[in-house]
Short mmCIF file of C-alpha atoms and ligand atoms in Angstrom, two decimals:
data_model
loop_
_atom_site.label_atom_id
_atom_site.label_comp_id
_atom_site.label_asym_id
_atom_site.label_seq_id
_atom_site.Cartn_x
_atom_site.Cartn_y
_atom_site.Cartn_z
CA MET F 386 32.16 16.88 -13.52
CA GLN F 387 31.37 13.58 -15.20
CA GLN F 388 28.49 13.79 -17.65
CA ALA F 389 25.41 11.62 -17.27
CA VAL F 390 25.44 9.13 -20.11
CA ALA F 391 22.83 9.79 -22.81
CA ILE F 392 19.89 7.40 -22.50
CA PRO F 393 20.06 4.73 -25.23
CA ALA F 394 16.71 4.65 -27.04
CA ASP F 395 16.78 0.85 -27.18
CA LEU F 396 17.28 0.47 -23.44
CA ARG F 397 14.89 -2.16 -22.04
CA ILE F 398 14.77 -4.26 -18.90
CA ASP F 399 15.68 -7.95 -18.79
CA ALA F 400 12.20 -9.46 -18.60
CA SER F 401 13.26 -12.99 -17.72
CA ARG F 402 15.53 -11.80 -14.92
CA PHE F 403 12.68 -9.70 -13.51
CA TRP F 404 10.32 -12.67 -13.68
CA SER F 405 12.74 -14.99 -11.92
CA THR F 406 12.86 -12.59 -8.97
CA ILE F 407 9.03 -12.56 -8.88
CA GLU F 408 9.09 -16.36 -8.87
CA ARG F 409 11.67 -16.46 -6.11
CA SER F 410 9.57 -14.07 -4.04
CA ALA F 411 6.55 -16.33 -4.63
CA GLN F 412 8.36 -19.10 -2.70
CA ILE F 413 8.69 -17.01 0.46
CA GLY F 414 5.70 -16.97 2.80
CA VAL F 415 3.55 -19.27 0.72
CA GLY F 416 -0.14 -19.15 1.60
CA ARG F 417 -3.10 -20.79 -0.09
CA PRO F 418 -2.24 -22.39 -3.44
CA GLY F 419 -0.80 -19.77 -5.79
CA GLY F 420 -0.81 -17.05 -3.17
CA LEU F 421 1.27 -15.55 -0.38
CA ALA F 422 0.69 -14.99 3.32
CA ARG F 423 3.78 -12.83 3.86
CA VAL F 424 2.39 -10.65 6.58
CA ALA F 425 4.47 -7.72 7.85
CA LEU F 426 7.31 -8.42 10.30
CA THR F 427 6.78 -12.19 10.40
CA ASP F 428 9.62 -14.65 9.80
CA ALA F 429 8.58 -14.84 6.14
CA ASP F 430 8.77 -11.05 5.82
CA LYS F 431 12.24 -11.16 7.36
CA GLN F 432 13.33 -13.83 4.90
CA MET F 433 12.07 -11.79 1.95
CA ARG F 434 13.75 -8.65 3.29
CA ASP F 435 17.04 -10.51 3.76
CA GLU F 436 16.91 -11.85 0.24
CA PHE F 437 15.99 -8.48 -1.22
CA CYS F 438 18.86 -6.76 0.63
CA ALA F 439 21.26 -9.42 -0.67
CA TRP F 440 20.09 -8.78 -4.24
CA CYS F 441 20.60 -5.06 -3.72
CA ARG F 442 24.12 -5.51 -2.37
CA GLU F 443 24.96 -7.77 -5.32
CA ALA F 444 23.79 -4.92 -7.55
CA GLY F 445 26.26 -2.62 -5.79
CA LEU F 446 23.65 -0.67 -3.89
CA GLY F 447 24.16 0.79 -0.44
CA VAL F 448 21.42 -0.55 1.82
CA THR F 449 20.10 1.38 4.80
CA VAL F 450 17.17 0.64 7.07
CA ASP F 451 15.41 3.38 8.96
CA ALA F 452 14.07 3.19 12.50
CA VAL F 453 10.63 1.95 11.37
CA GLY F 454 11.98 -0.74 9.08
CA ASN F 455 11.73 1.02 5.72
CA ILE F 456 14.55 -0.19 3.44
CA PHE F 457 16.41 2.08 1.02
CA ALA F 458 18.89 0.69 -1.52
CA ARG F 459 20.91 3.46 -3.08
CA ARG F 460 22.73 3.71 -6.40
CA ARG F 461 25.11 6.60 -6.38
CA GLY F 462 24.59 9.55 -8.67
CA LEU F 463 27.26 11.50 -10.54
CA GLU F 464 26.24 14.44 -8.38
CA ASP F 465 25.69 12.35 -5.34
CA SER F 466 24.71 15.15 -3.00
CA LEU F 467 21.57 15.85 -5.01
CA ALA F 468 18.28 14.50 -3.67
CA PRO F 469 17.58 10.99 -4.98
CA VAL F 470 14.89 9.77 -7.32
CA VAL F 471 13.12 7.00 -5.40
CA LEU F 472 11.28 4.00 -6.85
CA GLY F 473 9.46 1.59 -4.61
CA SER F 474 6.48 -0.10 -3.07
CA HIS F 475 6.08 -2.92 -0.54
CA LEU F 476 6.96 -6.61 -0.12
CA ASP F 477 4.42 -7.57 2.56
CA THR F 478 1.10 -9.16 1.62
CA GLN F 479 -2.35 -9.79 3.01
CA ILE F 480 -3.02 -13.05 4.87
CA ASN F 481 -4.55 -14.37 1.65
CA GLY F 482 -2.48 -12.22 -0.69
CA GLY F 483 -1.25 -12.61 -4.22
CA ARG F 484 2.28 -12.85 -5.55
CA TYR F 485 2.18 -9.49 -7.33
CA ASP F 486 0.56 -6.58 -5.48
CA GLY F 487 3.35 -4.24 -4.28
CA ILE F 488 6.01 -6.87 -4.94
CA VAL F 489 5.93 -6.11 -8.66
CA GLY F 490 6.73 -2.47 -7.88
CA VAL F 491 9.71 -3.23 -5.66
CA LEU F 492 11.20 -5.87 -7.94
CA ALA F 493 10.56 -3.66 -10.98
CA ALA F 494 12.59 -0.95 -9.26
CA LEU F 495 15.38 -3.45 -8.60
CA GLU F 496 15.26 -4.51 -12.25
CA VAL F 497 15.59 -0.86 -13.31
CA VAL F 498 18.81 -0.60 -11.32
CA ARG F 499 20.14 -3.91 -12.64
CA THR F 500 19.43 -2.74 -16.19
CA LEU F 501 21.36 0.48 -15.60
CA ASN F 502 24.24 -1.59 -14.22
CA ASP F 503 24.24 -3.87 -17.30
CA ARG F 504 24.79 -0.89 -19.55
CA ALA F 505 26.99 1.02 -17.11
CA ILE F 506 24.61 3.97 -17.27
CA ARG F 507 25.32 6.63 -14.68
CA THR F 508 22.68 9.12 -13.61
CA ARG F 509 23.04 12.68 -12.44
CA ARG F 510 21.01 12.11 -9.28
CA PRO F 511 21.18 9.00 -7.10
CA ILE F 512 18.43 6.42 -7.56
CA GLU F 513 17.01 4.59 -4.57
CA VAL F 514 14.81 1.53 -4.33
CA ALA F 515 12.43 1.80 -1.35
CA VAL F 516 10.55 -0.92 0.51
CA TRP F 517 7.92 0.51 2.84
CA MET F 518 7.13 -1.29 6.09
CA ASN F 519 3.63 -2.74 6.69
CA GLU F 520 1.78 -1.40 3.67
CA GLU F 521 -1.03 -3.91 4.00
CA GLY F 522 -2.05 -3.41 7.60
CA ALA F 523 -2.89 -7.11 7.69
CA ARG F 524 -1.29 -7.59 11.08
CA PHE F 525 -0.78 -4.07 12.41
CA SER F 526 -3.25 -1.26 11.83
CA PRO F 527 -3.16 1.21 10.15
CA PRO F 528 -1.92 0.20 6.70
CA MET F 529 0.87 2.17 4.94
CA VAL F 530 2.35 3.00 8.32
CA GLY F 531 6.01 2.94 7.23
CA SER F 532 5.49 5.46 4.45
CA ALA F 533 3.25 7.50 6.74
CA ALA F 534 6.05 7.73 9.30
CA PHE F 535 8.49 8.71 6.57
CA ALA F 536 6.12 11.52 5.57
CA GLY F 537 5.91 12.71 9.18
CA VAL F 538 2.29 11.64 9.65
CA HIS F 539 3.08 9.54 12.74
CA PRO F 540 5.95 9.77 15.22
CA VAL F 541 8.26 6.74 15.49
CA GLU F 542 7.16 5.86 19.04
CA TRP F 543 3.52 5.82 17.93
CA VAL F 544 4.43 3.40 15.14
CA TYR F 545 6.33 1.14 17.57
CA ALA F 546 3.28 0.92 19.83
CA ARG F 547 0.91 -0.46 17.13
CA GLN F 548 -0.25 -3.83 18.35
CA ALA F 549 -1.33 -7.01 16.58
CA ASP F 550 -4.17 -9.19 17.87
CA ASP F 551 -1.56 -11.53 19.37
CA GLY F 552 -0.14 -8.66 21.46
CA ALA F 553 3.06 -8.24 19.43
CA THR F 554 4.02 -4.65 18.69
CA ILE F 555 5.71 -3.18 15.64
CA GLY F 556 8.62 -1.99 17.77
CA ALA F 557 9.27 -5.43 19.28
CA GLU F 558 8.80 -7.27 16.00
CA LEU F 559 11.15 -4.93 14.14
CA GLN F 560 13.72 -5.65 16.83
CA ARG F 561 13.09 -9.41 16.69
CA ILE F 562 13.58 -9.69 12.92
CA GLY F 563 16.53 -7.29 12.88
CA TYR F 564 14.93 -4.45 10.94
CA ARG F 565 14.73 -1.73 13.58
CA GLY F 566 17.28 0.28 11.67
CA THR F 567 19.39 3.23 12.69
CA ALA F 568 18.65 5.68 9.87
CA PRO F 569 16.35 8.55 10.84
CA VAL F 570 12.78 8.29 9.54
CA GLY F 571 12.10 10.80 6.77
CA GLY F 572 13.24 14.36 7.14
CA ARG F 573 15.27 14.28 3.94
CA ALA F 574 14.49 15.58 0.48
CA LEU F 575 13.48 13.24 -2.34
CA ASP F 576 13.72 14.61 -5.85
CA GLY F 577 10.76 12.49 -6.85
CA TYR F 578 8.97 9.23 -6.07
CA PHE F 579 7.64 6.73 -8.61
CA GLU F 580 5.53 3.78 -7.52
CA LEU F 581 4.65 1.05 -9.98
CA HIS F 582 1.81 -1.14 -8.72
CA ILE F 583 -0.63 -3.61 -10.20
CA GLU F 584 -3.92 -1.82 -10.84
CA GLN F 585 -5.98 -3.93 -8.42
CA GLY F 586 -8.95 -3.20 -10.64
CA PRO F 587 -10.19 -4.57 -13.97
CA GLU F 588 -9.81 -1.59 -16.34
CA LEU F 589 -6.38 -2.17 -17.89
CA ASP F 590 -6.96 -5.90 -18.28
CA ALA F 591 -10.39 -5.42 -19.84
CA ARG F 592 -9.14 -2.82 -22.32
CA LYS F 593 -5.84 -4.59 -23.00
CA VAL F 594 -3.86 -1.45 -22.17
CA PRO F 595 -0.51 -2.18 -20.47
CA VAL F 596 0.01 1.05 -18.54
CA GLY F 597 -2.27 3.13 -16.34
CA VAL F 598 -1.16 6.71 -15.73
CA VAL F 599 -2.56 7.37 -12.28
CA THR F 600 -4.01 10.86 -12.26
CA HIS F 601 -5.48 10.90 -8.76
CA GLY F 602 -6.87 8.73 -6.01
CA TYR F 603 -10.42 8.06 -4.98
CA THR F 604 -11.33 10.07 -1.93
CA ALA F 605 -11.61 7.71 1.02
CA HIS F 606 -12.83 8.26 4.56
CA GLY F 607 -12.00 5.47 6.97
CA PHE F 608 -12.94 4.98 10.59
CA ILE F 609 -12.36 2.73 13.55
CA ILE F 610 -15.31 2.80 15.93
CA ASP F 611 -15.24 1.51 19.49
CA VAL F 612 -18.56 0.00 20.60
CA LEU F 613 -19.08 -0.21 24.35
CA GLY F 614 -21.74 -2.50 25.82
CA GLU F 615 -22.18 -4.70 28.85
CA THR F 616 -21.63 -8.41 29.37
CA ALA F 617 -24.64 -10.50 30.40
CA HIS F 618 -25.95 -14.03 30.11
CA THR F 619 -27.12 -14.87 26.59
CA GLY F 620 -30.17 -16.70 27.93
CA PRO F 621 -32.20 -14.93 30.59
CA TRP F 622 -31.17 -11.30 30.07
CA PRO F 623 -34.16 -9.42 28.54
CA MET F 624 -33.83 -7.90 25.11
CA ASP F 625 -34.63 -4.37 26.28
CA LYS F 626 -31.74 -4.45 28.74
CA ARG F 627 -29.11 -5.80 26.37
CA LYS F 628 -26.08 -3.80 25.39
CA ASN F 629 -24.47 -6.26 23.01
CA ALA F 630 -21.41 -4.60 21.50
CA LEU F 631 -21.17 -7.32 18.86
CA VAL F 632 -24.61 -6.35 17.58
CA GLY F 633 -23.72 -2.64 17.59
CA ALA F 634 -20.65 -3.33 15.47
CA ALA F 635 -22.65 -5.59 13.16
CA MET F 636 -25.16 -2.76 12.64
CA LEU F 637 -22.31 -0.46 11.65
CA ALA F 638 -21.09 -3.10 9.18
CA VAL F 639 -24.49 -3.30 7.53
CA ALA F 640 -24.89 0.49 7.53
CA VAL F 641 -21.61 1.13 5.71
CA ASN F 642 -22.37 -1.64 3.24
CA ASP F 643 -25.79 -0.10 2.52
CA ILE F 644 -24.14 3.27 1.85
CA GLY F 645 -21.82 1.54 -0.62
CA TRP F 646 -24.79 0.06 -2.45
CA LYS F 647 -26.55 3.42 -2.54
CA TYR F 648 -23.62 4.87 -4.51
CA HIS F 649 -22.78 1.72 -6.44
CA ALA F 650 -24.03 3.07 -9.79
CA SER F 651 -21.47 5.89 -9.73
CA GLY F 652 -18.61 3.64 -8.55
CA GLY F 653 -18.90 4.38 -4.82
CA LYS F 654 -17.87 1.77 -2.27
CA GLY F 655 -18.70 1.23 1.38
CA THR F 656 -16.60 -1.38 3.15
CA ALA F 657 -17.12 -3.23 6.39
CA ALA F 658 -13.55 -4.47 6.82
CA ARG F 659 -13.25 -5.85 10.32
CA ILE F 660 -15.05 -6.53 13.58
CA HIS F 661 -13.15 -7.44 16.70
CA ALA F 662 -15.36 -8.35 19.66
CA TRP F 663 -14.70 -9.27 23.30
CA PRO F 664 -15.26 -11.72 24.92
CA ASN F 665 -16.87 -13.00 21.68
CA LYS F 666 -17.92 -16.26 23.30
CA PRO F 667 -21.13 -18.30 23.00
CA GLY F 668 -22.54 -17.87 26.53
CA ILE F 669 -22.01 -14.17 27.07
CA LEU F 670 -22.89 -10.89 25.43
CA SER F 671 -19.83 -8.92 24.33
CA ASP F 672 -19.17 -5.69 26.14
CA TYR F 673 -16.63 -4.43 23.64
CA ALA F 674 -16.35 -4.43 19.87
CA GLN F 675 -14.33 -2.48 17.42
CA PHE F 676 -15.46 -1.87 13.86
CA THR F 677 -13.18 -0.83 10.99
CA GLY F 678 -14.59 0.39 7.69
CA ASP F 679 -14.49 3.05 5.04
CA VAL F 680 -16.38 4.79 2.27
CA ARG F 681 -14.82 5.95 -1.00
CA HIS F 682 -15.80 7.70 -4.19
CA ASP F 683 -14.11 9.28 -7.17
CA ASP F 684 -15.90 12.55 -6.48
CA PRO F 685 -14.61 14.15 -3.25
CA ALA F 686 -17.93 15.88 -2.47
CA THR F 687 -19.81 12.59 -2.83
CA ALA F 688 -17.25 10.85 -0.61
CA ASP F 689 -17.82 13.58 1.99
CA ALA F 690 -21.58 13.03 1.73
CA MET F 691 -21.07 9.28 2.22
CA ARG F 692 -19.04 9.97 5.33
CA ALA F 693 -21.79 12.22 6.68
CA GLU F 694 -24.36 9.47 6.00
CA PHE F 695 -22.24 7.00 7.91
CA MET F 696 -22.05 9.34 10.89
CA ASP F 697 -25.87 9.68 10.82
CA ALA F 698 -26.15 5.91 10.63
CA LEU F 699 -23.82 5.62 13.60
CA ALA F 700 -26.20 7.66 15.73
CA GLU F 701 -29.03 5.36 14.68
CA CYS F 702 -26.91 2.29 15.51
CA VAL F 703 -26.28 3.70 19.00
CA ARG F 704 -30.01 4.02 19.53
CA ARG F 705 -30.90 0.59 18.16
CA SER F 706 -28.09 -1.34 19.85
CA ASN F 707 -28.29 0.52 23.15
CA CYS F 708 -24.47 0.68 23.14
CA GLU F 709 -22.14 3.61 23.38
CA MET F 710 -20.00 4.28 20.30
CA LYS F 711 -16.87 6.39 19.99
CA VAL F 712 -14.74 7.20 16.99
CA PHE F 713 -11.39 5.67 17.96
CA ASP F 714 -9.62 6.79 14.80
CA GLU F 715 -10.53 8.36 11.52
CA TRP F 716 -8.47 8.84 8.36
CA HIS F 717 -8.80 10.41 5.00
CA TRP F 718 -6.87 10.12 1.79
CA GLY F 719 -7.00 10.53 -1.94
CA ALA F 720 -8.04 13.25 -4.37
CA ASP F 721 -5.53 15.39 -6.17
CA ILE F 722 -2.27 14.29 -4.63
CA PHE F 723 0.11 13.51 -7.46
CA ASP F 724 2.58 15.90 -9.05
CA ARG F 725 1.41 17.13 -12.47
CA GLU F 726 4.91 17.27 -13.89
CA MET F 727 5.72 13.73 -12.72
CA VAL F 728 2.42 12.38 -14.04
CA ALA F 729 3.05 14.10 -17.40
CA LEU F 730 6.54 12.61 -17.43
CA VAL F 731 5.08 9.10 -17.10
CA ARG F 732 2.58 9.77 -19.89
CA ASP F 733 5.18 11.32 -22.24
CA THR F 734 7.69 8.57 -21.54
CA ALA F 735 5.15 5.89 -22.41
CA ALA F 736 4.28 7.72 -25.64
CA SER F 737 7.95 7.95 -26.62
CA LEU F 738 8.32 4.19 -26.05
CA GLY F 739 5.18 3.46 -28.06
CA VAL F 740 3.37 2.08 -25.00
CA ALA F 741 -0.39 2.63 -24.87
CA THR F 742 -1.70 4.23 -21.68
CA LEU F 743 -4.96 4.93 -19.95
CA ASP F 744 -5.49 7.75 -17.47
CA ILE F 745 -6.86 6.11 -14.38
CA ALA F 746 -7.77 6.85 -10.76
CA SER F 747 -6.46 4.70 -7.94
CA GLN F 748 -9.21 3.22 -5.79
CA ALA F 749 -6.89 1.58 -3.27
CA GLY F 750 -4.62 3.36 -0.83
CA HIS F 751 -0.89 3.23 -1.58
CA ASP F 752 2.38 4.27 0.04
CA ALA F 753 2.57 6.86 -2.74
CA TYR F 754 -0.31 8.72 -1.10
CA HIS F 755 1.85 9.46 1.93
CA ILE F 756 5.06 10.09 0.02
CA ALA F 757 3.16 12.58 -2.15
CA LYS F 758 2.96 14.78 0.96
CA VAL F 759 6.75 15.21 1.02
CA ALA F 760 7.94 14.63 -2.57
CA PRO F 761 6.71 15.04 -6.15
CA THR F 762 5.04 11.68 -6.79
CA ALA F 763 3.53 9.65 -9.63
CA MET F 764 2.19 6.12 -9.94
CA ILE F 765 2.26 3.66 -12.81
CA PHE F 766 -0.36 0.90 -12.89
CA THR F 767 0.13 -2.43 -14.65
CA PRO F 768 -2.66 -4.91 -15.45
CA CYS F 769 -3.85 -7.73 -13.23
CA ARG F 770 -6.17 -10.40 -14.55
CA ASP F 771 -9.86 -9.56 -14.04
CA GLY F 772 -8.82 -7.05 -11.38
CA ILE F 773 -8.57 -9.87 -8.83
CA THR F 774 -6.30 -8.92 -5.92
CA HIS F 775 -5.86 -9.60 -2.20
CA ASN F 776 -6.64 -13.14 -3.27
CA ASN F 777 -4.43 -16.14 -4.02
CA HIS F 778 -5.76 -16.12 -7.58
CA GLU F 779 -4.27 -12.67 -8.23
CA HIS F 780 -2.38 -12.87 -11.50
CA ALA F 781 -0.20 -10.52 -13.53
CA GLY F 782 1.30 -11.74 -16.79
CA LEU F 783 4.92 -11.00 -17.65
CA GLU F 784 4.11 -9.69 -21.12
CA GLU F 785 1.50 -7.29 -19.73
CA THR F 786 3.81 -6.08 -16.95
CA VAL F 787 7.05 -5.43 -18.85
CA PRO F 788 5.90 -2.31 -20.76
CA GLY F 789 5.13 -0.57 -17.46
CA ILE F 790 8.57 -1.40 -16.08
CA ASN F 791 10.21 0.04 -19.18
CA VAL F 792 8.16 3.19 -18.68
CA LEU F 793 9.37 3.26 -15.07
CA LEU F 794 12.96 2.81 -16.23
CA HIS F 795 12.90 5.65 -18.74
CA ALA F 796 10.81 8.01 -16.62
CA ALA F 797 13.17 7.51 -13.68
CA LEU F 798 16.19 8.13 -15.93
CA ARG F 799 14.74 11.32 -17.33
CA ARG F 800 13.89 12.56 -13.88
CA ALA F 801 17.28 11.62 -12.46
CA ASN F 802 19.17 13.25 -15.33
CA ARG F 803 17.18 16.44 -15.70
CA ALA F 804 19.11 19.68 -15.42
ZN1 LIG V 1451 -0.14 -3.01 -2.52
#
């Protein structure tokens, strides 16, 4: 059997090549000045996917797409039947997204592979670059649905049925843009999963540390609440008879925000993310509204307490709004999800490259949270200026980003070559 080539100590990525792919990506699905509006399964998303797949094929990778539109680009291993080491993130953005977000993670993974090609470095295990479908949830709820399906959280048919406000479904849109692939979703072993992502918080930037070793995630409890009222005329109908679903949902929004403020001092957050109301017109009270929000905290017990407070507040909102409310969906993520060995590998690799690190918790949800359910997983954070993200002013500097990609490169190599 062919031996895996020893890892050259001076091996580093090609920073300018990496940056030119970031800049190319920044031309696809342009949004507000400086930003991107490359929402999942739109024409812009298709264009980015096509370009990414072309880059992968040029790099000699075998590209497959699974039935929910996750893309895997595979570099063969010397022992090719072994489970692959997977590096990835997502290429979709929010409606007012930045150019970096998950894109940095995907294109960093591609740069890792290109760097290995430059030096003709073979690895024992295969290495795959993964692009997860609809991480952002900007068009189809819930977010991270491609990685969730891969991890067996949702069946494929359930994913296909997710509907956007314009009535389009994931299944139909995947078909339309040509990314309803034939590969089965999940159900195969991954040796390990690394996700590099911009921090989406201010810590690394403020401390001038290039790499965050993600130790765990904030515990988050999210909910979608249906509010059921009754339509009536906005003029004559008496206050004590009103069942205005819009008002019920607005009360929930304020309640979750208040809970966030209550725990603000210890880093807690309460988010009113979305209200959808119907008919939502000037002359009529709405008989239906749907509220989406979440609470999160670094301490799982406190996050649980915040959830309980929200549920108490919900009962109070029912009383005050005179509407019925039902939990349509509820989710939970975070806490101690990452693989200790993989996390230690990231930390040790950075130390051996002379890259400073900070142990850090992730406050946002990531595809890695789902993949951690089915494979040993670790995340690497890189800095973003002032922690600004999901905003067209999101900025990550090349110099601040490159050390993290080199850590990804060497950590992936060590993992892929281990005995
Ligand atoms: Zn992201």
